[in-house]
Coordinates of C-alpha atoms and ligand atoms in Angstrom, one line a residue:
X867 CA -102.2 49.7 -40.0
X868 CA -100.1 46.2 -40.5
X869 CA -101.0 44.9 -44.0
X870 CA -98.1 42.2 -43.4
X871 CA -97.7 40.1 -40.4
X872 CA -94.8 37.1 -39.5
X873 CA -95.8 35.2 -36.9
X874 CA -92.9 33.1 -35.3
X875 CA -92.7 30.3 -32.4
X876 CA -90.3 31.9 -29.7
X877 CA -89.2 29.1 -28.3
X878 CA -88.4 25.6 -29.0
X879 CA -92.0 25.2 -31.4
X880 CA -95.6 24.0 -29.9
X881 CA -96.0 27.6 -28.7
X882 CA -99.5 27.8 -30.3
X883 CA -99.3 28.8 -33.3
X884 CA -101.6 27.3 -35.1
X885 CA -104.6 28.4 -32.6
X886 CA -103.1 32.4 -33.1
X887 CA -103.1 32.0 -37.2
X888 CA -106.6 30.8 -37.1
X889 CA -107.7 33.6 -34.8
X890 CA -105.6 36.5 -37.4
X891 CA -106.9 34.8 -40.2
X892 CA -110.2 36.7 -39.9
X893 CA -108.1 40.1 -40.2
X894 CA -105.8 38.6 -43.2
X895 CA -106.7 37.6 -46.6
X896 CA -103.8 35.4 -46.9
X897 CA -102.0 32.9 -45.3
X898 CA -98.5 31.8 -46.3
X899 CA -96.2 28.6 -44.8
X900 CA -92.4 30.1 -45.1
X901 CA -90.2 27.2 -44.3
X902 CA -90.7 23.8 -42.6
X903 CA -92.4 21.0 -43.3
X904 CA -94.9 18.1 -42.0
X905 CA -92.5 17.5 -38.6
X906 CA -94.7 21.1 -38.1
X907 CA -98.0 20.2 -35.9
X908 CA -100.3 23.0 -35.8
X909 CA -103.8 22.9 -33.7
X910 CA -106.9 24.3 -34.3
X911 CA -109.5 23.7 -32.2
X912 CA -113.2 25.0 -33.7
X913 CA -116.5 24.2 -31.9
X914 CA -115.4 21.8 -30.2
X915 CA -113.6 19.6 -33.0
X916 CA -109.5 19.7 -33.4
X917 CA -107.4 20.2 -36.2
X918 CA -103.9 19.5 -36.7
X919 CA -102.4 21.0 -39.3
X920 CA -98.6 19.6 -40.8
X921 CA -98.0 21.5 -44.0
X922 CA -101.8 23.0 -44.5
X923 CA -101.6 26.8 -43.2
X924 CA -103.6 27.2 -40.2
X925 CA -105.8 29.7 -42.0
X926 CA -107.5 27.1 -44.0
X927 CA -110.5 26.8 -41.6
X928 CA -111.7 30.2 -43.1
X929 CA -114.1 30.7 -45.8
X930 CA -112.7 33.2 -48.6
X931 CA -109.4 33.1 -47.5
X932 CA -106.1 31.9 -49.6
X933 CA -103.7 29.5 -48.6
X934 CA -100.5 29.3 -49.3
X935 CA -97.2 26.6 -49.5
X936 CA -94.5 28.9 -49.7
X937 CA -91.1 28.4 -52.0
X938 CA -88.9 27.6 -48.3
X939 CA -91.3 24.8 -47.4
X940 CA -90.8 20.8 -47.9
X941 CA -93.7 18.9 -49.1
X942 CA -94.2 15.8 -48.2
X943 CA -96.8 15.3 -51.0
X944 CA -98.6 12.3 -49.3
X945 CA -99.1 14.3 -46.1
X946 CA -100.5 17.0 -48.0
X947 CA -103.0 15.1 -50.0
X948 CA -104.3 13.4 -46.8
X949 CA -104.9 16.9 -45.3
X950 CA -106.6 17.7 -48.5
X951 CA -108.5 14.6 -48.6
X952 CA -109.8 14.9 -44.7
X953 CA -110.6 18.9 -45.5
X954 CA -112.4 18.1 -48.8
X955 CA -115.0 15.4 -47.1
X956 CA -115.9 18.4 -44.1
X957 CA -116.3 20.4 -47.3
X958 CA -113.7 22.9 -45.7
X959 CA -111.3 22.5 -49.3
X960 CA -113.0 24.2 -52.2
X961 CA -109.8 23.5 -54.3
X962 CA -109.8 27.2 -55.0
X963 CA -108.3 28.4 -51.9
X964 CA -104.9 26.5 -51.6
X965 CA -101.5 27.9 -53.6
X966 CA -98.4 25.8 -53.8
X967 CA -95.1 26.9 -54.6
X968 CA -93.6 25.4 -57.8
X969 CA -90.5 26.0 -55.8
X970 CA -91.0 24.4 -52.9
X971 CA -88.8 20.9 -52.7
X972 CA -90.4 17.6 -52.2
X973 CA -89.9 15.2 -49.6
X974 CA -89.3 12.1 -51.0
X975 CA -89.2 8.1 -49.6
X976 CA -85.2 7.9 -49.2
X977 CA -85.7 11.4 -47.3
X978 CA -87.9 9.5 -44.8
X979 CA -85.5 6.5 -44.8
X980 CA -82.3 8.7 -44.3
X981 CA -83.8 10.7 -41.6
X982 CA -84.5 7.3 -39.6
X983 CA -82.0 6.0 -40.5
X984 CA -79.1 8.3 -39.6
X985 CA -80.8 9.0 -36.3
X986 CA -80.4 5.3 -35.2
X987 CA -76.9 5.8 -36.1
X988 CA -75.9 8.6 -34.0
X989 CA -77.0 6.4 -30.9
X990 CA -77.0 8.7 -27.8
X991 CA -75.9 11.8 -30.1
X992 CA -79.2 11.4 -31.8
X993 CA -81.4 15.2 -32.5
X994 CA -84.4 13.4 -31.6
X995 CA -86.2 14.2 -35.7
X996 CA -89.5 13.7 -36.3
X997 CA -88.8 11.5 -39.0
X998 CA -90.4 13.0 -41.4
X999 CA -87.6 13.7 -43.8
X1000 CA -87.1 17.0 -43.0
X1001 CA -83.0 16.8 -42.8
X1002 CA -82.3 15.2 -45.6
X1003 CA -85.0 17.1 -47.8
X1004 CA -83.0 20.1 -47.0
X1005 CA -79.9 18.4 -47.3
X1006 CA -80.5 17.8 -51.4
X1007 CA -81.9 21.2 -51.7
X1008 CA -78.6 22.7 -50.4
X1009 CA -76.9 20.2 -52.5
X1010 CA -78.6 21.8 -55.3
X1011 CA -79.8 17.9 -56.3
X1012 CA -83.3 18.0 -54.7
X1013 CA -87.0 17.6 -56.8
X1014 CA -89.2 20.4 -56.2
X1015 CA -92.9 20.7 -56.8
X1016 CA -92.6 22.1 -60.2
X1017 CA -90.9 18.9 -61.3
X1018 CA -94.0 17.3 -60.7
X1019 CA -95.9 19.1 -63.8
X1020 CA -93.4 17.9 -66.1
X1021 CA -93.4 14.1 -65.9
X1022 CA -90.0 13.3 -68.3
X1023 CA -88.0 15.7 -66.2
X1024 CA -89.3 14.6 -62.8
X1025 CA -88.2 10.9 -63.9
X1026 CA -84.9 12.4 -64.9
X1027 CA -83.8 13.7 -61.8
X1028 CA -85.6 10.5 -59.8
X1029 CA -83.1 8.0 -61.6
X1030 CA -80.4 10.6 -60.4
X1031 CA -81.0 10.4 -56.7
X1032 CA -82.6 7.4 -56.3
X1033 CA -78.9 6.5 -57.9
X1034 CA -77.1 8.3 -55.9
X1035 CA -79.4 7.3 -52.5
X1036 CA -79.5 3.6 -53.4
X1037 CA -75.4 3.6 -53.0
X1038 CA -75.5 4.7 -49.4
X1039 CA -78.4 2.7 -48.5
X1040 CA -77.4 -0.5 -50.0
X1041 CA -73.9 -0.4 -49.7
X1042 CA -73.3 1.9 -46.1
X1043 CA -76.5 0.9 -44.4
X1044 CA -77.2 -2.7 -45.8
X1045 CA -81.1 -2.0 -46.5
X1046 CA -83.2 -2.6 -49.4
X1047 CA -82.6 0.3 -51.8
X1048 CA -85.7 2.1 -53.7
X1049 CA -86.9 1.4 -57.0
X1050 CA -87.4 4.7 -59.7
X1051 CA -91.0 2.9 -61.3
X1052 CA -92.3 2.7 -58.1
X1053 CA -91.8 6.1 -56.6
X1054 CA -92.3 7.1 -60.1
X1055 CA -95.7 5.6 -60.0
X1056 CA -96.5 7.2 -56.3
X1057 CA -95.3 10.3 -56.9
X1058 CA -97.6 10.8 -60.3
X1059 CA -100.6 9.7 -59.2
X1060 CA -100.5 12.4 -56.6
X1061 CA -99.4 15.0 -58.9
X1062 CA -102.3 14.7 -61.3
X1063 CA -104.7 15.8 -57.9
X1064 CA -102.2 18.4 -56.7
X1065 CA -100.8 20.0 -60.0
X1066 CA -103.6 22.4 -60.4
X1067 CA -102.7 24.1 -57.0
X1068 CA -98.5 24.2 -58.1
X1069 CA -98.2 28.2 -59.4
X1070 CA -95.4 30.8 -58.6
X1071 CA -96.5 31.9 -55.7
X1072 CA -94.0 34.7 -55.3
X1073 CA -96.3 36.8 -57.9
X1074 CA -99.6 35.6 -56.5
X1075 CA -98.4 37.2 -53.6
X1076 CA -96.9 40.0 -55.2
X1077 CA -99.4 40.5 -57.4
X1078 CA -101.7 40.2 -54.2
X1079 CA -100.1 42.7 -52.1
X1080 CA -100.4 45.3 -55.2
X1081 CA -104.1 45.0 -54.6
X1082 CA -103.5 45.8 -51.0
X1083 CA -104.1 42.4 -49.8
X1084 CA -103.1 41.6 -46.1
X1085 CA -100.8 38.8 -45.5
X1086 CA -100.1 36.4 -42.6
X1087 CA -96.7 34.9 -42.7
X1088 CA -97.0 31.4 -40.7
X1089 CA -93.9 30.2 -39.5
X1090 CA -93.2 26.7 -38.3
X1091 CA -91.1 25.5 -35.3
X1092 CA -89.4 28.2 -33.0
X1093 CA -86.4 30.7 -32.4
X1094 CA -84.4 28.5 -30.9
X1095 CA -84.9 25.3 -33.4
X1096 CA -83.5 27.8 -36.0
X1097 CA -80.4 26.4 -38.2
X1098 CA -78.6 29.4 -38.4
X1099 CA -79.5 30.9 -34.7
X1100 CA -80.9 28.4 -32.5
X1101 CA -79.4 26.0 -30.0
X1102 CA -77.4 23.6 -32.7
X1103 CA -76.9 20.9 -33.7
X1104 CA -79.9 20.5 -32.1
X1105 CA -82.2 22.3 -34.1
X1106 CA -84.3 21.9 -37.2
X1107 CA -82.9 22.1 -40.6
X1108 CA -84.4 25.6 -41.9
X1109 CA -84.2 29.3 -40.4
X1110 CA -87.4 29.5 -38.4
X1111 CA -87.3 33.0 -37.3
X1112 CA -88.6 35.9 -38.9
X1113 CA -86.3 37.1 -42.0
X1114 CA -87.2 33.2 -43.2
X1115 CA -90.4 34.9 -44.0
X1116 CA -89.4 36.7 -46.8
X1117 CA -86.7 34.4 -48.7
X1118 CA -89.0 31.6 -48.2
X1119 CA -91.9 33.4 -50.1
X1120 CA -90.1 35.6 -52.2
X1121 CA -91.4 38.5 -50.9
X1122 CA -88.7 41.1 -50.5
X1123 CA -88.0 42.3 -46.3
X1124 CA -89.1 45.9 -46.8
X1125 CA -92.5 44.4 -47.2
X1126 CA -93.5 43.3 -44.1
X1127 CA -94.8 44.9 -41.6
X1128 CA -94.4 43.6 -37.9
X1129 CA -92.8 40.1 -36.8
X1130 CA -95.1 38.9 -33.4
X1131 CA -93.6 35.9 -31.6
X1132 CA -95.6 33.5 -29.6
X1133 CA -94.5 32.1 -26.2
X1134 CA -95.8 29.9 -23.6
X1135 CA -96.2 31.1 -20.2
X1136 CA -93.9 28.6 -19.2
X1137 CA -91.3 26.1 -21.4
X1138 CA -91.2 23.2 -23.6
X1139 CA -89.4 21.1 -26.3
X1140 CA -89.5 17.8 -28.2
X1141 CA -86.1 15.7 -28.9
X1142 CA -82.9 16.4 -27.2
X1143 CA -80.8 18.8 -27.1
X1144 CA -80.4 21.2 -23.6
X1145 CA -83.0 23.0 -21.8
X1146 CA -82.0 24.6 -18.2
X1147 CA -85.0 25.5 -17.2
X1148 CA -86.2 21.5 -17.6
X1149 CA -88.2 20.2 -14.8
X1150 CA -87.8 16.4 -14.3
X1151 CA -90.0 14.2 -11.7
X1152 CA -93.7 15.2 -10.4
X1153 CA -93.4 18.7 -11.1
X1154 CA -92.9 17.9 -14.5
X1155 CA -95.5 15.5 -14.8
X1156 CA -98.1 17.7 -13.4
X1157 CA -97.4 20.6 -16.1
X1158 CA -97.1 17.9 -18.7
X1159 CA -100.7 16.7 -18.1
X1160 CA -101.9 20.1 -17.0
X1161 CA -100.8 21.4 -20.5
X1162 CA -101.5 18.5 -22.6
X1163 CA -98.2 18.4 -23.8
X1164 CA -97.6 15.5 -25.7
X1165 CA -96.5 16.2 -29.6
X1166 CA -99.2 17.3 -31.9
X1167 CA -96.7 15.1 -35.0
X1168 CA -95.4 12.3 -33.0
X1169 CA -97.0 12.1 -30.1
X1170 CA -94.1 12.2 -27.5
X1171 CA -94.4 13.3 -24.6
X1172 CA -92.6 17.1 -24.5
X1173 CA -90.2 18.1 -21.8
X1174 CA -91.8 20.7 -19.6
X1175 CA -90.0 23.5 -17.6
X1176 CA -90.3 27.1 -16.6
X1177 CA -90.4 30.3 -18.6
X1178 CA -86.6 31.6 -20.0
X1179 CA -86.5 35.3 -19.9
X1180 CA -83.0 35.1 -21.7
X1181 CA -84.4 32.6 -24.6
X1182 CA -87.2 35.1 -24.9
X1183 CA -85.2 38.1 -25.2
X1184 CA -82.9 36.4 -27.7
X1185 CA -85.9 35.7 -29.4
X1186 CA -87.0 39.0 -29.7
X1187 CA -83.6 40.3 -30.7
X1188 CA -83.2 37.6 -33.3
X1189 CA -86.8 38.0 -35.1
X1190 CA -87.0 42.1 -34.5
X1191 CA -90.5 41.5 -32.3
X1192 CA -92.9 43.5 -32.4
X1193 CA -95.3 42.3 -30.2
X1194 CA -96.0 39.0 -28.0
X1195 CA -98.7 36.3 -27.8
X1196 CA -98.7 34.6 -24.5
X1197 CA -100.1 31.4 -24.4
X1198 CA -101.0 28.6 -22.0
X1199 CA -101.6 30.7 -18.8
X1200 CA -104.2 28.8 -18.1
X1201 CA -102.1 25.8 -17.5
X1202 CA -100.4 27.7 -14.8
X1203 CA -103.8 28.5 -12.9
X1204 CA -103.2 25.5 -10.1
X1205 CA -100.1 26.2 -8.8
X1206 CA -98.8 27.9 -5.9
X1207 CA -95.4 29.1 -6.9
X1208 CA -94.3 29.8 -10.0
X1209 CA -90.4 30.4 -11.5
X1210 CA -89.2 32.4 -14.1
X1211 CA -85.5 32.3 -15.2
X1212 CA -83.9 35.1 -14.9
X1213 CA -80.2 34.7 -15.8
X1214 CA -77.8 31.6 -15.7
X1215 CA -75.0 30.4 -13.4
X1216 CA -72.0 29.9 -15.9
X1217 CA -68.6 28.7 -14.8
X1218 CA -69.4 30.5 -11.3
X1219 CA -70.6 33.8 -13.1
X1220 CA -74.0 35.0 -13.8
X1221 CA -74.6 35.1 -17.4
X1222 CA -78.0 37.2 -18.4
X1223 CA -77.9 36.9 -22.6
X1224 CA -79.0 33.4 -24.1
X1225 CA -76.0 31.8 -25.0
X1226 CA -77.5 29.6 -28.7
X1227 CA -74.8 27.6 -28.3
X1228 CA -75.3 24.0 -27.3
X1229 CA -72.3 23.1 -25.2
X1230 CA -72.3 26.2 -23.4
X1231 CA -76.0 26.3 -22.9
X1232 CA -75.5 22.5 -21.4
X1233 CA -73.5 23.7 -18.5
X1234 CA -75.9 26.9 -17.5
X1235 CA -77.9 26.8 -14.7
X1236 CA -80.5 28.9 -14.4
X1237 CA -81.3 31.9 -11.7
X1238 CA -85.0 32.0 -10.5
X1239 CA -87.4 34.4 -9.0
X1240 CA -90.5 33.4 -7.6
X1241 CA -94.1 34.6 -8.7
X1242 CA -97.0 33.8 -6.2
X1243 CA -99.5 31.7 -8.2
X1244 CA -103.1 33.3 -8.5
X1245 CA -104.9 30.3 -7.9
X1246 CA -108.2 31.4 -10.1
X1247 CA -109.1 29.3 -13.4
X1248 CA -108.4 31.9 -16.3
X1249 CA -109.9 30.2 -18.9
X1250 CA -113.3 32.6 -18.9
X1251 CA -111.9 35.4 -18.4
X1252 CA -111.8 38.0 -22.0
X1253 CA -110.1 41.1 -20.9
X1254 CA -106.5 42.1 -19.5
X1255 CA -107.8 43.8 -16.4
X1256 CA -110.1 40.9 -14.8
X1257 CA -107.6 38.6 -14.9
X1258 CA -106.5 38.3 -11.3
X1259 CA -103.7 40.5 -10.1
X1260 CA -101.1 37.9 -9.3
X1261 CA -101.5 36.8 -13.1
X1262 CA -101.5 40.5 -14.4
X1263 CA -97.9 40.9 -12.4
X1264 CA -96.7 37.7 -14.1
X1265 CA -97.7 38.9 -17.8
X1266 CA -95.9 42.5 -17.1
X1267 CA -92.9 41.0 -15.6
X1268 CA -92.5 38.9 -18.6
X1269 CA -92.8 42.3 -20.5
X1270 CA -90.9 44.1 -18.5
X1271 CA -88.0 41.1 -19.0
X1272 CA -88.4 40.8 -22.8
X1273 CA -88.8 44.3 -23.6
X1274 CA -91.7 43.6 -25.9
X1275 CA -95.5 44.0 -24.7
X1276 CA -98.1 41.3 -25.0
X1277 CA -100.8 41.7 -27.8
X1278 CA -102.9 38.6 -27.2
X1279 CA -103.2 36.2 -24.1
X1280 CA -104.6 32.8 -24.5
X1281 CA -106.3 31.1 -22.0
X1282 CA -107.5 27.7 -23.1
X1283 CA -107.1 25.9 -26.8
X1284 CA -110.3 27.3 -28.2
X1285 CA -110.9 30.0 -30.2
X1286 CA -113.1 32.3 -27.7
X1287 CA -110.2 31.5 -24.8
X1288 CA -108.4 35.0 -25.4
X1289 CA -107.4 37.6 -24.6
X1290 CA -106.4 40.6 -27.2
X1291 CA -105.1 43.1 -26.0
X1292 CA -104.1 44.8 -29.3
X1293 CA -105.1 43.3 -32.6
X1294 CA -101.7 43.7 -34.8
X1295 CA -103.7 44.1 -37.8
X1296 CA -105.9 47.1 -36.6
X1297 CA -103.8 48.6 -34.2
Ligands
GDP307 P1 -98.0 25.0 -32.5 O1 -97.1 24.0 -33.1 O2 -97.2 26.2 -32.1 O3 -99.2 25.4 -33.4 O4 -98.6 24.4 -31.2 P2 -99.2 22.9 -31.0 O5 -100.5 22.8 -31.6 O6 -98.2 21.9 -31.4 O7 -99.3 22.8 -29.4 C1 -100.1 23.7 -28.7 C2 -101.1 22.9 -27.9 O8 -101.7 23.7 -26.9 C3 -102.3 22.4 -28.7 O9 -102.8 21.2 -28.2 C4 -103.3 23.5 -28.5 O10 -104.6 23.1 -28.7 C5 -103.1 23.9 -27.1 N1 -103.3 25.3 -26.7 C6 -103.0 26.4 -27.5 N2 -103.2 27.5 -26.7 C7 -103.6 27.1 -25.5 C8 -104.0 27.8 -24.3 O11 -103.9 29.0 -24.2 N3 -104.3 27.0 -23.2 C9 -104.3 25.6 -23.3 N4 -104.7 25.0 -22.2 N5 -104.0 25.0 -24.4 C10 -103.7 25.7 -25.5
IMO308 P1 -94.2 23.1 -34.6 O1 -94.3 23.9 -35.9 C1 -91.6 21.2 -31.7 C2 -87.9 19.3 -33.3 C3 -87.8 17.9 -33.2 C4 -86.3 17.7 -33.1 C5 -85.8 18.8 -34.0 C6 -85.4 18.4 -35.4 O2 -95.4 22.2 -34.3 O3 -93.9 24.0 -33.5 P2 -86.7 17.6 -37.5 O4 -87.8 16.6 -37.7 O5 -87.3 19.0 -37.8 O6 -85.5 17.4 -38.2 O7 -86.4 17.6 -36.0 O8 -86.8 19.8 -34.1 N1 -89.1 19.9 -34.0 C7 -90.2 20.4 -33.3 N2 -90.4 20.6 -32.0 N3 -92.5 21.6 -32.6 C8 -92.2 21.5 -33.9 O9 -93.0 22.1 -34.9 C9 -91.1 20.9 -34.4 N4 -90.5 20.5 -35.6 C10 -89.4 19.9 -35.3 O10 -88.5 17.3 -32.1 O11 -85.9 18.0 -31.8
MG309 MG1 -96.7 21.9 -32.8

């Protein structure tokens, strides 16, 4: 039996996450963010009323349950309070249940600024960010000059290293970008007030999850993003700024690998991303615009509308190589229940040759076209539907084709964004 479960977005993020933690939650005790930050936009949707979670893990929901901020995260500590804020007047908060990491870096104004500001830049060469800071955040942690949330608990040494980078950031906004730069009393001032109402949940939450796990404690591992927004192993440059895949789960908690159990990786039935970057199996025109409404897919963070295509086979078999899968949560195959023919990629057209691994590199991947095969459509609305077997055959076939291509079998289905819309197949905590 798991004890210790990763869950990681497959593809490019907005796989449906959030909807699968919430659902595991009841088997876990714990729920831990690894890595990313508020440009994360998880939904939960709960008798009828949706949640979207940027930095709270999507476990919160859950009476008796812990929550966790891990130490790979960036906290945008505004963000954070609102969440807590809107949680605490539905009475979901109980201030006992959230953890944050006193290692975890903050996200601070000039991050926000820089991360704007350097998009607008780069003109067509742009990522397409959320703006949310996350870049730069990273950027200072790597420099080794970034605040973290334990810096908040100590209010001389937090100002210390403010006057340093504001400094240091002031000089490149002022001077390089001709803006207004920031003043240290008045992030000073922000940033305090907030730390006297989240101080009490800063800890080391490496030993409360060590400590945690000792008592046999089960543990969810939420991660943020997807596989191929990965810094390290995704589609770069355009990509997020942390490691989004599975190993990210232990060096952004501090829990060592040989502890976790199983990695699962969640997919939609067909594609989608947000920002630029290339996508072969991209749909443009009507056909777009039907799965775009069909799915709902506009950005949980920003809004935007997301680019819509067919399911990847080779981006989900990279996906499975790169995060060691386990199993597979298909989502979203609802979404596909009104049309008549559906594609699935099933290798690329490269400089005249066929190419059948996922190439995670940008230029390359520009210039593939992708290889189809065609599925029937089943025609039937999926969204009532609780078990494997009475889901019509056409859709069955689709599901074990994806399998088959993969190499990894499907231990949920989702058929619709509420919680009683799925399908398990084989609970990875119980079986
Ligand atoms: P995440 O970032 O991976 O948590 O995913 P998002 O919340 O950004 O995007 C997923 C969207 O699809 C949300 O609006 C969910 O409510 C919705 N959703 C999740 N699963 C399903 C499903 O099986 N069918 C449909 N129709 N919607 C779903
Ligand atoms: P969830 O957790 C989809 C994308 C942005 C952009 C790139 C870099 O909800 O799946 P960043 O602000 O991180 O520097 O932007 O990554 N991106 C996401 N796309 N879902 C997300 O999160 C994303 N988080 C970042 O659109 O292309
Ligand atoms: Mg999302």
């Amino acid at each position: 039996m798991a004890k210790n479960i990763v869950i990681v977005g497959a593809q490019w993020g907005d796989e449906g996450k959030g909807k699968i933690v919430d659902i595991l939650t009841k088997n876990a005790d714990i729920v831990v963010r690894f890595q990313g930050g508020n440009n994360a936009g998880h939904t939960v949707i709960v008798n009828d009323e949706k949640y979207v979670f940027h930095l709270m893990p999507s476990g919160i929901l859950h009476e008796n349950k812990a929550c966790v901020i891990g130490d790979g995260v960036v906290v945008d500590p505004e963000v954070l309070l609102g969440e807590i804020e809107v949680l605490e007047e539905k009475g979901i908060f109980n201030g006992k249940n959230l953890h944050i990491s006193k290692n975890a870096h903050l996200i601070m104004p000039y991050h926000k600024r820089l991360d704007i500001s350097k998009e607008r830049l780069k003109g067509d060469q742009k990522i397409g960010t959320t703006g949310r800071g996350i870049g730069p955040a990273y950027e200072d942690k790597a420099a080794r000059t970034g605040i973290k949330c334990g810096d908040l608990l100590d209010e001389n040494l937090f100002r210390e290293k403010l006057k340093r980078n504001i400094t240091e950031k002031n000089h490149y906004i002022q001077n390089v970008l001709h803006q207004v730069g920031f003043e240290v009393h008045e992030v000073y001032h922000t940033y305090m007030a907030i730390a006297e109402k989240i101080a009490p949940y800063i800890i080391d939450t490496s030993h409360y999850l060590y400590t945690a796990m000792n008592a046999k404690k089960k543990i969810l591992f939420e991660g943020a993003q997807g596989t191929l927004l990965d810094i390290d192993h995704g589609t770069y440059p355009y990509v997020t700024s942390s490691n989004t895949t599975a190993g990210a789960a232990s060096v952004g908690t501090g829990i060592g690998p040989t502890r976790l159990d199983k990695a699962i990786g969640i997919t939609k039935a067909y594609t989608t991303r947000v920002g630029e970057g290339p996508f072969p199996t991209e749909l443009d025109g009507k056909e777009a615009d039907r799965l775009r409404e069909h799915g709902g897919e506009y950005g949980a963070t920003t809004g935007r509308p997301r680019r819509v295509g067919w399911f990847d086979a080779l981006a989900l078999r990279y996906a499975a190589r790169i995060n060691g899968l386990d199993g597979l949560v298909i989502t979203k195959l609802d979404v596909l229940d009104n049309l008549k023919k559906l594609k699935v990629c099933i290798g690329y057209k490269y400089k005249g040759k066929k190419i059948t691994d996922f190439p995670a590199d940008a230029a390359m991947l520009e210039l593939c076209t992708p290889i189809y095969e065609i599925h029937e459509g089943w025609f039937e609305d999926t969204t009532k539907i609780k078990k494997f077997e009475k889901l019509p055959k056409k859709a069955q076939e689709y599901i074990r084709r994806l399998e088959e291509l993969s190499g990894i079998k499907a231990v949920m289905l989702s058929v619709g964004a509420a919680r009683n819309e799925t399908i398990m197949i084989k609970n990875p905590f119980t079986r």
